Amino acid sequence: MHIGFRTSGGRGEYEIVGSHSGYNAISLEGWTFNMAWPDGQVRETGLGLDPGSSGKPRLRSLLDPPFQIGRAVAAMLLLPDPRRNFAGTQSGEPVARQKGYVLTRIGFGPNSEFTGVADLVKIDPSFVELANSDSSQTIGVTSRWETIREILDMRDHLPDAVRTELEAHEAYLAGGGVVGPDLVAIGVSLRRAIAASYAGFFASEDPVPFLAGRLGVSPTGVTLPPPDEIGEEEQAVKARSAFEYRLAKSRGPSASAFRREVQSAYAGRCAFCGGKFGGIPDVRSGVDAAHILAWSRYDKDDVDNGLSLCKLHHWAFDAALMVPVYSRGHYEIRFTSLSVGVDEFSRSLLGQDGTQIPDDRLPSDTALRPNPKYLQRLYADLSIELLS
């Protein structure tokens, strides 16, 4: 389930999309909506569901004056203020620019709670999506909040004017009240203070990456929640999360050992296409050691948690377009529902759905072949839907 931006009407309205714990939008009419935040606060949102003339419930602000949830969440995350409609949004990247984008989605995390006795929803936001006329960006709520906390921990290294606005933002949220325009104003003042203090920063930009860079706050490369903390219906977001966690690889000796062991076990062949692109004298290996379960999430540098894949199939696997499936004692190549976005010719270059992987593409030691338990965990994390 998520809160989604309504593209029709142009009034900056939102709606509840999908289901969670057996509840859908229609069943939540008249309920109260609270939001849990990574700082431990649970605050009212001032939101209500209105069925509207179309019968499709809209998530309206009951505040006076109304203040939409997209602007509230953006202000809490120190994002520049979004627009209420796509008309007038900017193009290209960065997406997060003052009045240059729309906050299009707020994902419900697994700790969201629905209390039927009290008609109460406690939203645990896991990610937000931003979009402008031709680009989009997904931001993990907890990751962003942790970066803000790291910046606050190093506030003494910032100019007084910048520190003052950061502390005003911190104090506002610590109060636990309903978020309103005053928090947006603090964000505007913060960006102006940064622009006045540092050459090269413009008041329309996202302040968090800039301040993190100035203070040496090191990004992990992972911004989204782990795949298993994203709702089941968010398959594309889950795939992006899994990709981020795979990229956040070990940089120590264990990473090199894992790569050598997987490439050796598969004799330099890609398990999906059978191409022998590794082990060629004086030629850099063209096969990668891909983790089934991301190292940064599961810390498993074991060969049975690996696959030897050429560059093309490594991309397709990380993008969750195709996966190996263990069935009746053998492995098959299966395409997922995400692959329907690839045109027919390009998909044919990746292989044929349902093709059995021959034994000579797999390790001769069966104990080193992809562990079915790890594959099942992967499918669950990504909410994999195979093509029928």
mmCIF file of C-alpha atoms in Angstrom:
data_model
loop_
_atom_site.group_PDB
_atom_site.id
_atom_site.type_symbol
_atom_site.label_atom_id
_atom_site.label_comp_id
_atom_site.label_asym_id
_atom_site.label_seq_id
_atom_site.Cartn_x
_atom_site.Cartn_y
_atom_site.Cartn_z
ATOM 1 C CA MET A 1 0.000 0.000 0.000
ATOM 2 C CA HIS A 2 1.157 3.549 -0.637
ATOM 3 C CA ILE A 3 -0.039 7.124 -0.772
ATOM 4 C CA GLY A 4 -0.079 8.096 -4.434
ATOM 5 C CA PHE A 5 -0.351 11.464 -6.150
ATOM 6 C CA ARG A 6 -3.484 11.936 -8.240
ATOM 7 C CA THR A 7 -2.451 13.150 -11.673
ATOM 8 C CA SER A 8 -5.975 14.246 -12.610
ATOM 9 C CA GLY A 9 -7.608 17.402 -11.359
ATOM 10 C CA GLY A 10 -4.408 19.369 -10.857
ATOM 11 C CA ARG A 11 -5.186 20.178 -7.200
ATOM 12 C CA GLY A 12 -2.333 18.308 -5.559
ATOM 13 C CA GLU A 13 -4.540 15.585 -4.107
ATOM 14 C CA TYR A 14 -3.444 12.139 -2.987
ATOM 15 C CA GLU A 15 -5.101 8.754 -2.647
ATOM 16 C CA ILE A 16 -4.491 5.425 -0.936
ATOM 17 C CA VAL A 17 -3.363 2.808 -3.463
ATOM 18 C CA GLY A 18 -3.174 -0.954 -2.974
ATOM 19 C CA SER A 19 -3.868 -2.970 0.176
ATOM 20 C CA HIS A 20 -2.160 -3.789 3.446
ATOM 21 C CA SER A 21 -3.096 -6.294 6.143
ATOM 22 C CA GLY A 22 -6.423 -6.926 4.413
ATOM 23 C CA TYR A 23 -7.361 -3.230 4.259
ATOM 24 C CA ASN A 24 -7.844 -1.089 1.168
ATOM 25 C CA ALA A 25 -8.765 2.557 0.626
ATOM 26 C CA ILE A 26 -12.537 2.087 0.731
ATOM 27 C CA SER A 27 -12.348 0.267 4.064
ATOM 28 C CA LEU A 28 -10.392 3.161 5.602
ATOM 29 C CA GLU A 29 -12.978 5.906 5.098
ATOM 30 C CA GLY A 30 -13.468 7.818 8.331
ATOM 31 C CA TRP A 31 -10.257 6.526 9.886
ATOM 32 C CA THR A 32 -7.584 8.669 11.544
ATOM 33 C CA PHE A 33 -4.123 8.743 9.982
ATOM 34 C CA ASN A 34 -0.991 9.100 12.088
ATOM 35 C CA MET A 35 2.591 8.891 10.905
ATOM 36 C CA ALA A 36 5.495 7.232 12.702
ATOM 37 C CA TRP A 37 8.822 8.931 12.048
ATOM 38 C CA PRO A 38 12.360 7.537 12.406
ATOM 39 C CA ASP A 39 12.921 9.887 15.390
ATOM 40 C CA GLY A 40 10.392 7.844 17.381
ATOM 41 C CA GLN A 41 7.625 10.455 17.195
ATOM 42 C CA VAL A 42 4.113 9.481 16.099
ATOM 43 C CA ARG A 43 2.200 12.553 14.963
ATOM 44 C CA GLU A 44 -1.220 13.281 13.512
ATOM 45 C CA THR A 45 -1.320 14.043 9.805
ATOM 46 C CA GLY A 46 -4.585 15.977 9.571
ATOM 47 C CA LEU A 47 -5.697 13.681 6.744
ATOM 48 C CA GLY A 48 -9.092 12.225 5.957
ATOM 49 C CA LEU A 49 -10.490 10.015 3.181
ATOM 50 C CA ASP A 50 -13.221 11.565 1.084
ATOM 51 C CA PRO A 51 -15.008 9.270 -1.415
ATOM 52 C CA GLY A 52 -15.594 12.188 -3.784
ATOM 53 C CA SER A 53 -18.073 12.247 -6.633
ATOM 54 C CA SER A 54 -16.168 9.496 -8.476
ATOM 55 C CA GLY A 55 -16.441 7.107 -5.550
ATOM 56 C CA LYS A 56 -12.644 6.748 -5.472
ATOM 57 C CA PRO A 57 -11.463 7.895 -2.036
ATOM 58 C CA ARG A 58 -9.196 10.910 -2.017
ATOM 59 C CA LEU A 59 -6.821 11.660 0.812
ATOM 60 C CA ARG A 60 -7.702 15.232 1.763
ATOM 61 C CA SER A 61 -6.137 17.566 4.287
ATOM 62 C CA LEU A 62 -8.584 18.494 7.067
ATOM 63 C CA LEU A 63 -6.357 21.329 8.287
ATOM 64 C CA ASP A 64 -7.291 24.990 7.946
ATOM 65 C CA PRO A 65 -5.772 26.038 5.645
ATOM 66 C CA PRO A 66 -5.281 22.627 3.946
ATOM 67 C CA PHE A 67 -1.722 21.312 3.855
ATOM 68 C CA GLN A 68 -1.091 18.281 1.648
ATOM 69 C CA ILE A 69 0.863 15.252 2.828
ATOM 70 C CA GLY A 70 3.418 15.543 0.011
ATOM 71 C CA ARG A 71 4.536 18.977 1.198
ATOM 72 C CA ALA A 72 4.589 17.804 4.820
ATOM 73 C CA VAL A 73 6.819 14.803 4.160
ATOM 74 C CA ALA A 74 9.117 16.835 1.906
ATOM 75 C CA ALA A 75 9.539 19.433 4.666
ATOM 76 C CA MET A 76 10.255 16.744 7.265
ATOM 77 C CA LEU A 77 12.997 15.335 5.029
ATOM 78 C CA LEU A 78 14.437 18.813 4.318
ATOM 79 C CA LEU A 79 13.586 18.434 0.636
ATOM 80 C CA PRO A 80 12.827 21.566 -1.393
ATOM 81 C CA ASP A 81 9.106 22.321 -1.515
ATOM 82 C CA PRO A 82 7.328 20.293 -4.269
ATOM 83 C CA ARG A 83 4.662 21.503 -6.692
ATOM 84 C CA ARG A 84 0.980 20.580 -6.472
ATOM 85 C CA ASN A 85 0.827 19.437 -10.104
ATOM 86 C CA PHE A 86 3.103 18.427 -12.946
ATOM 87 C CA ALA A 87 2.486 21.587 -14.955
ATOM 88 C CA GLY A 88 5.568 23.737 -14.555
ATOM 89 C CA THR A 89 7.859 21.025 -13.230
ATOM 90 C CA GLN A 90 11.438 21.044 -14.456
ATOM 91 C CA SER A 91 13.260 18.357 -16.421
ATOM 92 C CA GLY A 92 16.394 16.299 -15.924
ATOM 93 C CA GLU A 93 18.394 15.791 -12.768
ATOM 94 C CA PRO A 94 18.658 16.608 -9.955
ATOM 95 C CA VAL A 95 14.948 16.059 -9.475
ATOM 96 C CA ALA A 96 14.668 17.672 -6.023
ATOM 97 C CA ARG A 97 14.599 21.386 -6.831
ATOM 98 C CA GLN A 98 12.327 24.043 -5.329
ATOM 99 C CA LYS A 99 8.915 23.846 -7.032
ATOM 100 C CA GLY A 100 10.520 21.766 -9.774
ATOM 101 C CA TYR A 101 9.044 18.350 -8.946
ATOM 102 C CA VAL A 102 6.058 16.514 -7.483
ATOM 103 C CA LEU A 103 6.278 14.095 -4.561
ATOM 104 C CA THR A 104 4.363 11.269 -6.210
ATOM 105 C CA ARG A 105 4.449 8.381 -3.748
ATOM 106 C CA ILE A 106 4.906 7.569 -0.058
ATOM 107 C CA GLY A 107 5.440 3.854 0.526
ATOM 108 C CA PHE A 108 4.033 2.086 3.578
ATOM 109 C CA GLY A 109 6.683 0.098 5.444
ATOM 110 C CA PRO A 110 6.027 -3.303 7.085
ATOM 111 C CA ASN A 111 5.580 -1.707 10.524
ATOM 112 C CA SER A 112 2.521 0.258 9.408
ATOM 113 C CA GLU A 113 -0.372 -0.602 11.712
ATOM 114 C CA PHE A 114 -4.130 -0.773 11.140
ATOM 115 C CA THR A 115 -6.241 -0.772 14.322
ATOM 116 C CA GLY A 116 -9.838 -1.563 13.475
ATOM 117 C CA VAL A 117 -11.143 -1.023 17.001
ATOM 118 C CA ALA A 118 -9.946 2.584 17.014
ATOM 119 C CA ASP A 119 -10.204 3.144 13.231
ATOM 120 C CA LEU A 120 -6.582 4.237 13.266
ATOM 121 C CA VAL A 121 -3.809 3.901 10.676
ATOM 122 C CA LYS A 122 -0.220 4.420 11.788
ATOM 123 C CA ILE A 123 1.796 4.963 8.617
ATOM 124 C CA ASP A 124 5.414 3.826 8.758
ATOM 125 C CA PRO A 125 6.837 5.546 5.654
ATOM 126 C CA SER A 126 9.593 3.516 4.005
ATOM 127 C CA PHE A 127 10.351 5.557 0.871
ATOM 128 C CA VAL A 128 9.216 8.526 -1.179
ATOM 129 C CA GLU A 129 9.288 8.997 -4.935
ATOM 130 C CA LEU A 130 9.914 12.325 -6.616
ATOM 131 C CA ALA A 131 9.215 13.057 -10.279
ATOM 132 C CA ASN A 132 9.460 15.955 -12.671
ATOM 133 C CA SER A 133 8.547 16.148 -16.358
ATOM 134 C CA ASP A 134 10.986 13.404 -17.433
ATOM 135 C CA SER A 135 12.964 12.085 -14.452
ATOM 136 C CA SER A 136 12.304 10.434 -11.110
ATOM 137 C CA GLN A 137 14.130 9.647 -7.877
ATOM 138 C CA THR A 138 13.398 7.279 -4.989
ATOM 139 C CA ILE A 139 14.582 8.168 -1.474
ATOM 140 C CA GLY A 140 14.545 5.922 1.587
ATOM 141 C CA VAL A 141 13.020 7.749 4.551
ATOM 142 C CA THR A 142 15.202 6.178 7.251
ATOM 143 C CA SER A 143 18.416 6.560 5.246
ATOM 144 C CA ARG A 144 17.674 10.237 4.560
ATOM 145 C CA TRP A 145 16.809 10.834 8.194
ATOM 146 C CA GLU A 146 20.032 9.191 9.393
ATOM 147 C CA THR A 147 22.018 11.486 7.088
ATOM 148 C CA ILE A 148 20.214 14.506 8.557
ATOM 149 C CA ARG A 149 21.083 13.258 12.058
ATOM 150 C CA GLU A 150 24.749 12.885 11.081
ATOM 151 C CA ILE A 151 24.743 16.455 9.780
ATOM 152 C CA LEU A 152 23.237 17.650 13.075
ATOM 153 C CA ASP A 153 25.887 15.754 15.014
ATOM 154 C CA MET A 154 28.497 17.830 13.157
ATOM 155 C CA ARG A 155 26.624 21.137 13.363
ATOM 156 C CA ASP A 156 29.499 22.884 15.175
ATOM 157 C CA HIS A 157 31.439 22.798 11.902
ATOM 158 C CA LEU A 158 28.752 24.803 10.106
ATOM 159 C CA PRO A 159 28.206 28.574 9.908
ATOM 160 C CA ASP A 160 25.998 29.987 12.674
ATOM 161 C CA ALA A 161 23.122 30.869 10.327
ATOM 162 C CA VAL A 162 23.019 27.347 8.874
ATOM 163 C CA ARG A 163 23.267 25.746 12.302
ATOM 164 C CA THR A 164 20.430 27.919 13.614
ATOM 165 C CA GLU A 165 18.019 26.793 10.876
ATOM 166 C CA LEU A 166 18.969 23.132 11.260
ATOM 167 C CA GLU A 167 18.267 23.372 14.975
ATOM 168 C CA ALA A 168 14.949 25.094 14.266
ATOM 169 C CA HIS A 169 13.978 22.142 12.031
ATOM 170 C CA GLU A 170 15.056 19.704 14.749
ATOM 171 C CA ALA A 171 13.088 21.525 17.448
ATOM 172 C CA TYR A 172 9.949 21.757 15.305
ATOM 173 C CA LEU A 173 9.844 18.003 14.711
ATOM 174 C CA ALA A 174 10.737 17.245 18.332
ATOM 175 C CA GLY A 175 7.487 18.983 19.308
ATOM 176 C CA GLY A 176 5.526 16.138 17.729
ATOM 177 C CA GLY A 177 2.755 18.333 16.352
ATOM 178 C CA VAL A 178 1.018 18.286 12.983
ATOM 179 C CA VAL A 179 3.386 19.491 10.273
ATOM 180 C CA GLY A 180 2.381 22.692 8.523
ATOM 181 C CA PRO A 181 3.701 25.604 6.430
ATOM 182 C CA ASP A 182 6.004 26.806 9.233
ATOM 183 C CA LEU A 183 8.293 23.818 8.624
ATOM 184 C CA VAL A 184 8.422 24.649 4.901
ATOM 185 C CA ALA A 185 9.493 28.181 5.847
ATOM 186 C CA ILE A 186 12.321 26.796 7.975
ATOM 187 C CA GLY A 187 13.534 24.778 4.989
ATOM 188 C CA VAL A 188 13.494 27.911 2.811
ATOM 189 C CA SER A 189 15.493 29.830 5.429
ATOM 190 C CA LEU A 190 17.987 26.977 5.711
ATOM 191 C CA ARG A 191 18.646 26.880 1.977
ATOM 192 C CA ARG A 192 19.054 30.660 1.864
ATOM 193 C CA ALA A 193 21.520 30.502 4.747
ATOM 194 C CA ILE A 194 23.534 27.819 2.949
ATOM 195 C CA ALA A 195 23.523 29.827 -0.293
ATOM 196 C CA ALA A 196 24.729 32.927 1.596
ATOM 197 C CA SER A 197 27.503 30.922 3.288
ATOM 198 C CA TYR A 198 28.806 28.768 0.446
ATOM 199 C CA ALA A 199 29.581 29.664 -3.150
ATOM 200 C CA GLY A 200 28.172 27.161 -5.611
ATOM 201 C CA PHE A 201 24.989 26.319 -3.690
ATOM 202 C CA PHE A 202 21.692 27.734 -4.915
ATOM 203 C CA ALA A 203 18.697 28.201 -2.628
ATOM 204 C CA SER A 204 16.537 26.058 -4.924
ATOM 205 C CA GLU A 205 18.716 22.943 -4.394
ATOM 206 C CA ASP A 206 18.485 19.986 -2.029
ATOM 207 C CA PRO A 207 20.539 20.963 1.049
ATOM 208 C CA VAL A 208 21.156 17.504 2.513
ATOM 209 C CA PRO A 209 23.582 16.078 -0.111
ATOM 210 C CA PHE A 210 25.427 19.421 -0.187
ATOM 211 C CA LEU A 211 25.887 19.601 3.595
ATOM 212 C CA ALA A 212 26.790 15.915 3.781
ATOM 213 C CA GLY A 213 29.511 16.523 1.196
ATOM 214 C CA ARG A 214 30.853 19.595 3.026
ATOM 215 C CA LEU A 215 31.015 17.710 6.320
ATOM 216 C CA GLY A 216 32.467 14.518 4.870
ATOM 217 C CA VAL A 217 29.432 12.401 5.753
ATOM 218 C CA SER A 218 30.209 9.307 3.721
ATOM 219 C CA PRO A 219 27.331 7.871 1.691
ATOM 220 C CA THR A 220 26.948 4.099 1.863
ATOM 221 C CA GLY A 221 25.588 3.857 -1.663
ATOM 222 C CA VAL A 222 22.326 2.543 -0.173
ATOM 223 C CA THR A 223 19.440 4.994 0.144
ATOM 224 C CA LEU A 224 16.404 2.689 0.061
ATOM 225 C CA PRO A 225 15.205 0.351 2.801
ATOM 226 C CA PRO A 226 16.128 -3.341 2.390
ATOM 227 C CA PRO A 227 13.821 -5.167 -0.064
ATOM 228 C CA ASP A 228 12.060 -7.070 2.722
ATOM 229 C CA GLU A 229 11.020 -3.770 4.335
ATOM 230 C CA ILE A 230 9.197 -2.542 1.215
ATOM 231 C CA GLY A 231 5.576 -3.474 0.530
ATOM 232 C CA GLU A 232 4.866 -6.515 -1.641
ATOM 233 C CA GLU A 233 3.162 -4.525 -4.389
ATOM 234 C CA GLU A 234 6.230 -2.296 -4.867
ATOM 235 C CA GLN A 235 8.147 -4.752 -7.038
ATOM 236 C CA ALA A 236 10.025 -2.118 -9.041
ATOM 237 C CA VAL A 237 11.152 -0.334 -5.867
ATOM 238 C CA LYS A 238 12.193 -3.664 -4.352
ATOM 239 C CA ALA A 239 14.312 -4.381 -7.423
ATOM 240 C CA ARG A 240 16.017 -0.978 -7.142
ATOM 241 C CA SER A 241 16.654 -1.627 -3.454
ATOM 242 C CA ALA A 242 18.195 -5.048 -4.156
ATOM 243 C CA PHE A 243 20.393 -3.440 -6.815
ATOM 244 C CA GLU A 244 21.603 -0.790 -4.351
ATOM 245 C CA TYR A 245 22.447 -3.413 -1.738
ATOM 246 C CA ARG A 246 24.349 -5.494 -4.286
ATOM 247 C CA LEU A 247 26.391 -2.450 -5.290
ATOM 248 C CA ALA A 248 27.338 -1.814 -1.653
ATOM 249 C CA LYS A 249 29.858 -4.628 -1.796
ATOM 250 C CA SER A 250 32.641 -5.621 0.561
ATOM 251 C CA ARG A 251 35.901 -3.885 -0.250
ATOM 252 C CA GLY A 252 38.098 -6.206 1.782
ATOM 253 C CA PRO A 253 39.934 -9.451 1.012
ATOM 254 C CA SER A 254 36.737 -11.496 1.355
ATOM 255 C CA ALA A 255 35.311 -9.785 -1.755
ATOM 256 C CA SER A 256 38.315 -10.814 -3.859
ATOM 257 C CA ALA A 257 38.185 -14.344 -2.490
ATOM 258 C CA PHE A 258 34.470 -14.618 -3.274
ATOM 259 C CA ARG A 259 35.028 -13.447 -6.836
ATOM 260 C CA ARG A 260 37.896 -15.896 -7.444
ATOM 261 C CA GLU A 261 36.030 -18.829 -5.916
ATOM 262 C CA VAL A 262 32.825 -18.244 -7.898
ATOM 263 C CA GLN A 263 34.656 -17.701 -11.172
ATOM 264 C CA SER A 264 36.695 -20.858 -10.563
ATOM 265 C CA ALA A 265 33.656 -22.955 -9.600
ATOM 266 C CA TYR A 266 31.893 -21.939 -12.829
ATOM 267 C CA ALA A 267 35.092 -22.313 -14.910
ATOM 268 C CA GLY A 268 34.728 -18.765 -16.229
ATOM 269 C CA ARG A 269 31.304 -19.387 -17.801
ATOM 270 C CA CYS A 270 28.124 -17.369 -17.529
ATOM 271 C CA ALA A 271 25.462 -19.573 -15.942
ATOM 272 C CA PHE A 272 22.714 -17.958 -18.045
ATOM 273 C CA CYS A 273 24.187 -17.926 -21.545
ATOM 274 C CA GLY A 274 27.099 -20.352 -21.206
ATOM 275 C CA GLY A 275 29.613 -17.922 -22.688
ATOM 276 C CA LYS A 276 33.145 -18.621 -21.479
ATOM 277 C CA PHE A 277 34.329 -15.072 -20.919
ATOM 278 C CA GLY A 278 36.665 -15.734 -18.014
ATOM 279 C CA GLY A 279 39.980 -17.503 -17.616
ATOM 280 C CA ILE A 280 41.250 -16.310 -21.009
ATOM 281 C CA PRO A 281 45.025 -15.646 -20.924
ATOM 282 C CA ASP A 282 45.927 -11.928 -20.951
ATOM 283 C CA VAL A 283 42.232 -10.923 -21.192
ATOM 284 C CA ARG A 284 40.335 -9.308 -18.332
ATOM 285 C CA SER A 285 37.504 -11.529 -17.127
ATOM 286 C CA GLY A 286 34.124 -10.844 -18.681
ATOM 287 C CA VAL A 287 32.186 -12.729 -16.002
ATOM 288 C CA ASP A 288 31.251 -11.340 -12.600
ATOM 289 C CA ALA A 289 30.620 -13.050 -9.290
ATOM 290 C CA ALA A 290 27.062 -11.934 -8.527
ATOM 291 C CA HIS A 291 25.592 -12.301 -5.039
ATOM 292 C CA ILE A 292 22.162 -13.925 -4.859
ATOM 293 C CA LEU A 293 21.491 -12.348 -1.461
ATOM 294 C CA ALA A 294 23.238 -8.984 -1.221
ATOM 295 C CA TRP A 295 26.441 -9.077 0.812
ATOM 296 C CA SER A 296 25.689 -5.727 2.459
ATOM 297 C CA ARG A 297 22.377 -7.084 3.754
ATOM 298 C CA TYR A 298 23.140 -10.748 4.508
ATOM 299 C CA ASP A 299 26.966 -10.896 4.776
ATOM 300 C CA LYS A 300 27.210 -14.195 2.862
ATOM 301 C CA ASP A 301 30.376 -14.521 0.786
ATOM 302 C CA ASP A 302 29.768 -18.228 0.125
ATOM 303 C CA VAL A 303 29.952 -19.732 -3.355
ATOM 304 C CA ASP A 304 26.426 -21.168 -3.046
ATOM 305 C CA ASN A 305 25.257 -17.575 -2.597
ATOM 306 C CA GLY A 306 26.843 -16.649 -5.900
ATOM 307 C CA LEU A 307 26.356 -16.851 -9.641
ATOM 308 C CA SER A 308 28.897 -16.469 -12.418
ATOM 309 C CA LEU A 309 27.305 -14.085 -14.913
ATOM 310 C CA CYS A 310 28.493 -12.134 -17.947
ATOM 311 C CA LYS A 311 28.074 -8.357 -17.841
ATOM 312 C CA LEU A 312 24.744 -8.394 -19.675
ATOM 313 C CA HIS A 313 23.173 -11.108 -17.542
ATOM 314 C CA HIS A 314 24.583 -9.636 -14.339
ATOM 315 C CA TRP A 315 22.700 -6.445 -15.179
ATOM 316 C CA ALA A 316 19.511 -8.364 -16.005
ATOM 317 C CA PHE A 317 19.761 -10.336 -12.750
ATOM 318 C CA ASP A 318 20.447 -7.259 -10.597
ATOM 319 C CA ALA A 319 17.551 -5.464 -12.285
ATOM 320 C CA ALA A 320 15.318 -8.464 -11.386
ATOM 321 C CA LEU A 321 14.401 -9.062 -15.021
ATOM 322 C CA MET A 322 15.401 -12.713 -14.799
ATOM 323 C CA VAL A 323 16.297 -15.175 -12.053
ATOM 324 C CA PRO A 324 17.356 -18.800 -11.730
ATOM 325 C CA VAL A 325 14.667 -21.114 -10.368
ATOM 326 C CA TYR A 326 15.365 -24.518 -8.800
ATOM 327 C CA SER A 327 12.678 -26.986 -9.798
ATOM 328 C CA ARG A 328 12.519 -30.784 -9.767
ATOM 329 C CA GLY A 329 16.260 -31.207 -9.302
ATOM 330 C CA HIS A 330 17.471 -28.726 -11.919
ATOM 331 C CA TYR A 331 17.775 -24.975 -12.502
ATOM 332 C CA GLU A 332 15.805 -22.968 -15.040
ATOM 333 C CA ILE A 333 16.095 -19.405 -16.326
ATOM 334 C CA ARG A 334 12.866 -17.540 -15.634
ATOM 335 C CA PHE A 335 11.831 -14.036 -16.609
ATOM 336 C CA THR A 336 9.935 -11.870 -14.133
ATOM 337 C CA SER A 337 7.014 -9.541 -14.719
ATOM 338 C CA LEU A 338 9.463 -6.611 -14.831
ATOM 339 C CA SER A 339 10.863 -7.980 -18.099
ATOM 340 C CA VAL A 340 7.687 -7.074 -19.985
ATOM 341 C CA GLY A 341 9.082 -3.550 -20.210
ATOM 342 C CA VAL A 342 11.912 -4.841 -22.419
ATOM 343 C CA ASP A 343 11.074 -5.023 -26.125
ATOM 344 C CA GLU A 344 10.758 -8.478 -27.659
ATOM 345 C CA PHE A 345 14.009 -8.354 -29.644
ATOM 346 C CA SER A 346 16.072 -7.155 -26.684
ATOM 347 C CA ARG A 347 14.523 -9.761 -24.404
ATOM 348 C CA SER A 348 15.418 -12.466 -26.917
ATOM 349 C CA LEU A 349 19.076 -11.490 -26.506
ATOM 350 C CA LEU A 350 18.793 -12.348 -22.817
ATOM 351 C CA GLY A 351 17.591 -15.891 -23.530
ATOM 352 C CA GLN A 352 14.410 -17.910 -23.482
ATOM 353 C CA ASP A 353 12.071 -18.073 -20.512
ATOM 354 C CA GLY A 354 11.979 -21.542 -18.973
ATOM 355 C CA THR A 355 15.312 -22.720 -20.449
ATOM 356 C CA GLN A 356 17.025 -25.332 -18.315
ATOM 357 C CA ILE A 357 20.583 -24.449 -17.264
ATOM 358 C CA PRO A 358 22.839 -27.331 -18.346
ATOM 359 C CA ASP A 359 25.055 -28.939 -15.726
ATOM 360 C CA ASP A 360 28.216 -27.869 -17.551
ATOM 361 C CA ARG A 361 27.379 -24.241 -16.818
ATOM 362 C CA LEU A 362 27.165 -24.960 -13.090
ATOM 363 C CA PRO A 363 29.804 -26.009 -10.537
ATOM 364 C CA SER A 364 30.648 -29.696 -10.721
ATOM 365 C CA ASP A 365 30.427 -29.798 -6.922
ATOM 366 C CA THR A 366 26.665 -29.639 -6.351
ATOM 367 C CA ALA A 367 27.205 -28.118 -2.888
ATOM 368 C CA LEU A 368 28.527 -24.989 -4.609
ATOM 369 C CA ARG A 369 25.493 -24.508 -6.864
ATOM 370 C CA PRO A 370 22.924 -21.780 -6.064
ATOM 371 C CA ASN A 371 21.370 -22.621 -2.714
ATOM 372 C CA PRO A 372 17.586 -23.055 -3.175
ATOM 373 C CA LYS A 373 17.013 -21.521 0.265
ATOM 374 C CA TYR A 374 18.832 -18.353 -0.789
ATOM 375 C CA LEU A 375 16.830 -18.239 -4.025
ATOM 376 C CA GLN A 376 13.575 -18.515 -2.097
ATOM 377 C CA ARG A 377 14.700 -15.704 0.213
ATOM 378 C CA LEU A 378 15.501 -13.595 -2.848
ATOM 379 C CA TYR A 379 12.046 -14.218 -4.347
ATOM 380 C CA ALA A 380 10.405 -13.240 -1.039
ATOM 381 C CA ASP A 381 12.510 -10.082 -0.672
ATOM 382 C CA LEU A 382 11.644 -8.934 -4.177
ATOM 383 C CA SER A 383 8.049 -10.255 -4.242
ATOM 384 C CA ILE A 384 9.057 -11.931 -7.509
ATOM 385 C CA GLU A 385 6.285 -12.506 -10.028
ATOM 386 C CA LEU A 386 7.376 -14.892 -12.775
ATOM 387 C CA LEU A 387 5.947 -14.666 -16.259
ATOM 388 C CA SER A 388 3.143 -17.165 -16.648
#
